[in-house]
mmCIF file with all atom_site columns, C-alpha atoms in Angstrom:
data_model
loop_
_atom_site.group_PDB
_atom_site.id
_atom_site.type_symbol
_atom_site.label_atom_id
_atom_site.label_alt_id
_atom_site.label_comp_id
_atom_site.label_asym_id
_atom_site.label_entity_id
_atom_site.label_seq_id
_atom_site.pdbx_PDB_ins_code
_atom_site.Cartn_x
_atom_site.Cartn_y
_atom_site.Cartn_z
_atom_site.occupancy
_atom_site.B_iso_or_equiv
_atom_site.pdbx_formal_charge
_atom_site.auth_seq_id
_atom_site.auth_comp_id
_atom_site.auth_asym_id
_atom_site.auth_atom_id
_atom_site.pdbx_PDB_model_num
ATOM 1  C CA . MET A 1 1  ? -57.702 -8.301  84.040 1.00 41.00 ? 1  MET A CA 1
ATOM 2  C CA . SER A 1 2  ? -57.758 -9.565  80.546 1.00 48.00 ? 2  SER A CA 1
ATOM 3  C CA . ASN A 1 3  ? -58.742 -7.470  77.251 1.00 57.00 ? 3  ASN A CA 1
ATOM 4  C CA . ALA A 1 4  ? -60.421 -10.515 75.918 1.00 59.00 ? 4  ALA A CA 1
ATOM 5  C CA . ASN A 1 5  ? -63.710 -9.580  76.081 1.00 69.00 ? 5  ASN A CA 1
ATOM 6  C CA . LYS A 1 6  ? -63.543 -5.843  75.441 1.00 75.00 ? 6  LYS A CA 1
ATOM 7  C CA . PRO A 1 7  ? -63.805 -4.170  71.769 1.00 77.00 ? 7  PRO A CA 1
ATOM 8  C CA . ALA A 1 8  ? -61.295 -2.267  69.945 1.00 81.00 ? 8  ALA A CA 1
ATOM 9  C CA . ILE A 1 9  ? -61.347 0.146   67.116 1.00 85.00 ? 9  ILE A CA 1
ATOM 10 C CA . GLY A 1 10 ? -57.995 0.419   64.674 1.00 88.00 ? 10 GLY A CA 1
ATOM 11 C CA . PHE A 1 11 ? -56.917 -0.660  61.169 1.00 87.00 ? 11 PHE A CA 1
ATOM 12 C CA . ILE A 1 12 ? -55.450 -3.622  59.668 1.00 89.00 ? 12 ILE A CA 1
ATOM 13 C CA . TYR A 1 13 ? -52.025 -3.179  57.812 1.00 87.00 ? 13 TYR A CA 1
ATOM 14 C CA . ASN A 1 14 ? -50.171 -6.125  56.465 1.00 90.00 ? 14 ASN A CA 1
ATOM 15 C CA . GLY A 1 15 ? -52.656 -8.535  57.967 1.00 91.00 ? 15 GLY A CA 1
ATOM 16 C CA . GLU A 1 16 ? -51.980 -7.057  61.737 1.00 91.00 ? 16 GLU A CA 1
ATOM 17 C CA . PHE A 1 17 ? -54.345 -5.082  64.049 1.00 90.00 ? 17 PHE A CA 1
ATOM 18 C CA . TYR A 1 18 ? -53.000 -1.373  65.307 1.00 88.00 ? 18 TYR A CA 1
ATOM 19 C CA . GLU A 1 19 ? -55.707 -0.247  67.556 1.00 89.00 ? 19 GLU A CA 1
ATOM 20 C CA . ILE A 1 20 ? -56.408 3.383   67.946 1.00 88.00 ? 20 ILE A CA 1
ATOM 21 C CA . LEU A 1 21 ? -57.426 5.061   71.236 1.00 85.00 ? 21 LEU A CA 1
ATOM 22 C CA . ILE A 1 22 ? -59.832 7.883   70.828 1.00 86.00 ? 22 ILE A CA 1
ATOM 23 C CA . ASN A 1 23 ? -60.222 10.062  73.855 1.00 85.00 ? 23 ASN A CA 1
ATOM 24 C CA . LYS A 1 24 ? -64.134 10.969  74.616 1.00 84.00 ? 24 LYS A CA 1
ATOM 25 C CA . LYS A 1 25 ? -63.032 14.905  75.204 1.00 86.00 ? 25 LYS A CA 1
ATOM 26 C CA . SER A 1 26 ? -61.031 16.639  72.650 1.00 86.00 ? 26 SER A CA 1
ATOM 27 C CA . THR A 1 27 ? -57.673 18.309  73.121 1.00 87.00 ? 27 THR A CA 1
ATOM 28 C CA . THR A 1 28 ? -56.701 21.600  73.265 1.00 88.00 ? 28 THR A CA 1
ATOM 29 C CA . PHE A 1 29 ? -52.939 22.704  72.051 1.00 88.00 ? 29 PHE A CA 1
ATOM 30 C CA . LYS A 1 30 ? -51.779 25.729  73.562 1.00 89.00 ? 30 LYS A CA 1
ATOM 31 C CA . GLU A 1 31 ? -48.522 27.702  73.472 1.00 88.00 ? 31 GLU A CA 1
ATOM 32 C CA . ASN A 1 32 ? -46.250 26.710  76.166 1.00 87.00 ? 32 ASN A CA 1
ATOM 33 C CA . ILE A 1 33 ? -44.126 30.076  76.716 1.00 84.00 ? 33 ILE A CA 1
ATOM 34 C CA . SER A 1 34 ? -41.882 31.021  79.073 1.00 81.00 ? 34 SER A CA 1
ATOM 35 C CA . PRO A 1 35 ? -42.832 32.599  82.215 1.00 81.00 ? 35 PRO A CA 1
ATOM 36 C CA . GLN A 1 36 ? -41.622 35.987  80.964 1.00 79.00 ? 36 GLN A CA 1
ATOM 37 C CA . GLU A 1 37 ? -43.983 36.428  78.710 1.00 77.00 ? 37 GLU A CA 1
ATOM 38 C CA . SER A 1 38 ? -46.969 38.779  79.774 1.00 81.00 ? 38 SER A CA 1
ATOM 39 C CA . ARG A 1 39 ? -49.675 37.700  77.808 1.00 82.00 ? 39 ARG A CA 1
ATOM 40 C CA . LEU A 1 40 ? -51.962 34.289  77.728 1.00 85.00 ? 40 LEU A CA 1
ATOM 41 C CA . PRO A 1 41 ? -50.727 31.416  75.700 1.00 84.00 ? 41 PRO A CA 1
ATOM 42 C CA . THR A 1 42 ? -52.609 31.311  72.348 1.00 87.00 ? 42 THR A CA 1
ATOM 43 C CA . LYS A 1 43 ? -54.281 28.045  71.291 1.00 88.00 ? 43 LYS A CA 1
ATOM 44 C CA . LEU A 1 44 ? -53.881 26.039  67.749 1.00 88.00 ? 44 LEU A CA 1
ATOM 45 C CA . ASN A 1 45 ? -56.500 26.684  65.409 1.00 88.00 ? 45 ASN A CA 1
ATOM 46 C CA . PHE A 1 46 ? -57.614 24.074  62.882 1.00 88.00 ? 46 PHE A CA 1
ATOM 47 C CA . PRO A 1 47 ? -58.495 25.774  59.239 1.00 87.00 ? 47 PRO A CA 1
ATOM 48 C CA . GLY A 1 48 ? -61.630 24.382  57.747 1.00 90.00 ? 48 GLY A CA 1
ATOM 49 C CA . GLU A 1 49 ? -59.676 22.881  55.169 1.00 91.00 ? 49 GLU A CA 1
ATOM 50 C CA . ASP A 1 50 ? -58.183 20.348  57.749 1.00 91.00 ? 50 ASP A CA 1
ATOM 51 C CA . GLU A 1 51 ? -61.907 19.171  58.857 1.00 92.00 ? 51 GLU A CA 1
ATOM 52 C CA . LYS A 1 52 ? -62.170 15.406  59.063 1.00 93.00 ? 52 LYS A CA 1
ATOM 53 C CA . LYS A 1 53 ? -58.388 14.726  58.681 1.00 92.00 ? 53 LYS A CA 1
ATOM 54 C CA . LEU A 1 54 ? -56.037 12.701  60.635 1.00 92.00 ? 54 LEU A CA 1
ATOM 55 C CA . VAL A 1 55 ? -53.031 15.476  61.614 1.00 92.00 ? 55 VAL A CA 1
ATOM 56 C CA . PHE A 1 56 ? -49.891 14.991  63.560 1.00 92.00 ? 56 PHE A CA 1
ATOM 57 C CA . VAL A 1 57 ? -49.496 17.489  66.272 1.00 92.00 ? 57 VAL A CA 1
ATOM 58 C CA . SER A 1 58 ? -46.311 18.546  67.798 1.00 91.00 ? 58 SER A CA 1
ATOM 59 C CA . TYR A 1 59 ? -44.372 21.241  69.472 1.00 92.00 ? 59 TYR A CA 1
ATOM 60 C CA . ASN A 1 60 ? -41.829 23.941  67.467 1.00 89.00 ? 60 ASN A CA 1
ATOM 61 C CA . SER A 1 61 ? -39.424 25.646  69.758 1.00 89.00 ? 61 SER A CA 1
ATOM 62 C CA . THR A 1 62 ? -39.435 29.535  69.478 1.00 84.00 ? 62 THR A CA 1
ATOM 63 C CA . GLY A 1 63 ? -37.635 32.210  71.316 1.00 82.00 ? 63 GLY A CA 1
ATOM 64 C CA . ASN A 1 64 ? -40.298 32.155  73.957 1.00 79.00 ? 64 ASN A CA 1
ATOM 65 C CA . GLY A 1 65 ? -41.230 28.905  74.152 1.00 85.00 ? 65 GLY A CA 1
ATOM 66 C CA . GLN A 1 66 ? -42.822 25.868  72.325 1.00 89.00 ? 66 GLN A CA 1
ATOM 67 C CA . THR A 1 67 ? -45.736 26.652  69.731 1.00 89.00 ? 67 THR A CA 1
ATOM 68 C CA . PRO A 1 68 ? -48.424 23.877  68.592 1.00 91.00 ? 68 PRO A CA 1
ATOM 69 C CA . ILE A 1 69 ? -48.116 23.182  64.706 1.00 90.00 ? 69 ILE A CA 1
ATOM 70 C CA . ILE A 1 70 ? -49.503 20.638  62.314 1.00 91.00 ? 70 ILE A CA 1
ATOM 71 C CA . LEU A 1 71 ? -46.424 18.279  60.843 1.00 92.00 ? 71 LEU A CA 1
ATOM 72 C CA . GLU A 1 72 ? -48.487 16.039  58.717 1.00 93.00 ? 72 GLU A CA 1
ATOM 73 C CA . LYS A 1 73 ? -52.067 15.341  57.857 1.00 93.00 ? 73 LYS A CA 1
ATOM 74 C CA . SER A 1 74 ? -54.048 12.788  55.712 1.00 94.00 ? 74 SER A CA 1
ATOM 75 C CA . ASN A 1 75 ? -56.822 13.144  52.938 1.00 94.00 ? 75 ASN A CA 1
ATOM 76 C CA . GLN A 1 76 ? -60.036 13.797  54.541 1.00 93.00 ? 76 GLN A CA 1
ATOM 77 C CA . LEU A 1 77 ? -61.832 10.526  56.219 1.00 93.00 ? 77 LEU A CA 1
ATOM 78 C CA . PRO A 1 78 ? -65.264 9.584   55.378 1.00 94.00 ? 78 PRO A CA 1
ATOM 79 C CA . GLU A 1 79 ? -68.204 10.498  57.311 1.00 94.00 ? 79 GLU A CA 1
ATOM 80 C CA . ASN A 1 80 ? -68.513 6.998   58.542 1.00 94.00 ? 80 ASN A CA 1
ATOM 81 C CA . ALA A 1 81 ? -65.233 6.598   59.729 1.00 92.00 ? 81 ALA A CA 1
ATOM 82 C CA . ILE A 1 82 ? -65.338 9.539   61.948 1.00 92.00 ? 82 ILE A CA 1
ATOM 83 C CA . LYS A 1 83 ? -68.794 8.533   63.343 1.00 91.00 ? 83 LYS A CA 1
ATOM 84 C CA . MET A 1 84 ? -66.943 5.073   64.014 1.00 91.00 ? 84 MET A CA 1
ATOM 85 C CA . LEU A 1 85 ? -64.196 6.447   65.737 1.00 89.00 ? 85 LEU A CA 1
ATOM 86 C CA . LEU A 1 86 ? -66.006 9.227   68.105 1.00 88.00 ? 86 LEU A CA 1
ATOM 87 C CA . GLU A 1 87 ? -68.775 6.103   68.907 1.00 88.00 ? 87 GLU A CA 1
ATOM 88 C CA . TYR A 1 88 ? -65.901 3.866   70.178 1.00 84.00 ? 88 TYR A CA 1
ATOM 89 C CA . SER A 1 89 ? -63.868 6.299   71.773 1.00 84.00 ? 89 SER A CA 1
ATOM 90 C CA . ILE A 1 90 ? -62.816 5.701   75.537 1.00 77.00 ? 90 ILE A CA 1
ATOM 91 C CA . GLY A 1 91 ? -63.477 7.381   78.648 1.00 74.00 ? 91 GLY A CA 1
ATOM 92 C CA . SER A 1 92 ? -59.859 6.671   80.189 1.00 61.00 ? 92 SER A CA 1
ATOM 93 C CA . SER A 1 93 ? -56.818 4.715   79.135 1.00 55.00 ? 93 SER A CA 1
ATOM 94 C CA . ARG A 1 94 ? -56.533 0.753   79.904 1.00 52.00 ? 94 ARG A CA 1
ATOM 95 C CA . PRO A 1 95 ? -53.798 -1.404  80.626 1.00 52.00 ? 95 PRO A CA 1
ATOM 96 C CA . PHE A 1 96 ? -52.330 -3.306  77.711 1.00 45.00 ? 96 PHE A CA 1
ATOM 97 C CA . LEU A 1 97 ? -52.248 -6.778  78.752 1.00 41.00 ? 97 LEU A CA 1
#
């Protein structure tokens, strides 16, 4: 199946288009803890100052497993950029052909 008739959202950098894929549902990052821990994993909470920023989330190894952390963040995105990203989000991934 060709993607020629499917719209795409992304950004242009040095004359090249880079597609951004946004899921319709939000993602929750939780600790990946070892089975020996007798508690539920805590989730990554985002402070209010990070609202409307692009963030790079990864996992940091700890003695009891892995904890999600924000490694890098951008400046706040304009409201119309956030609206566009959410409006053109996708329900599932599509093939890249």
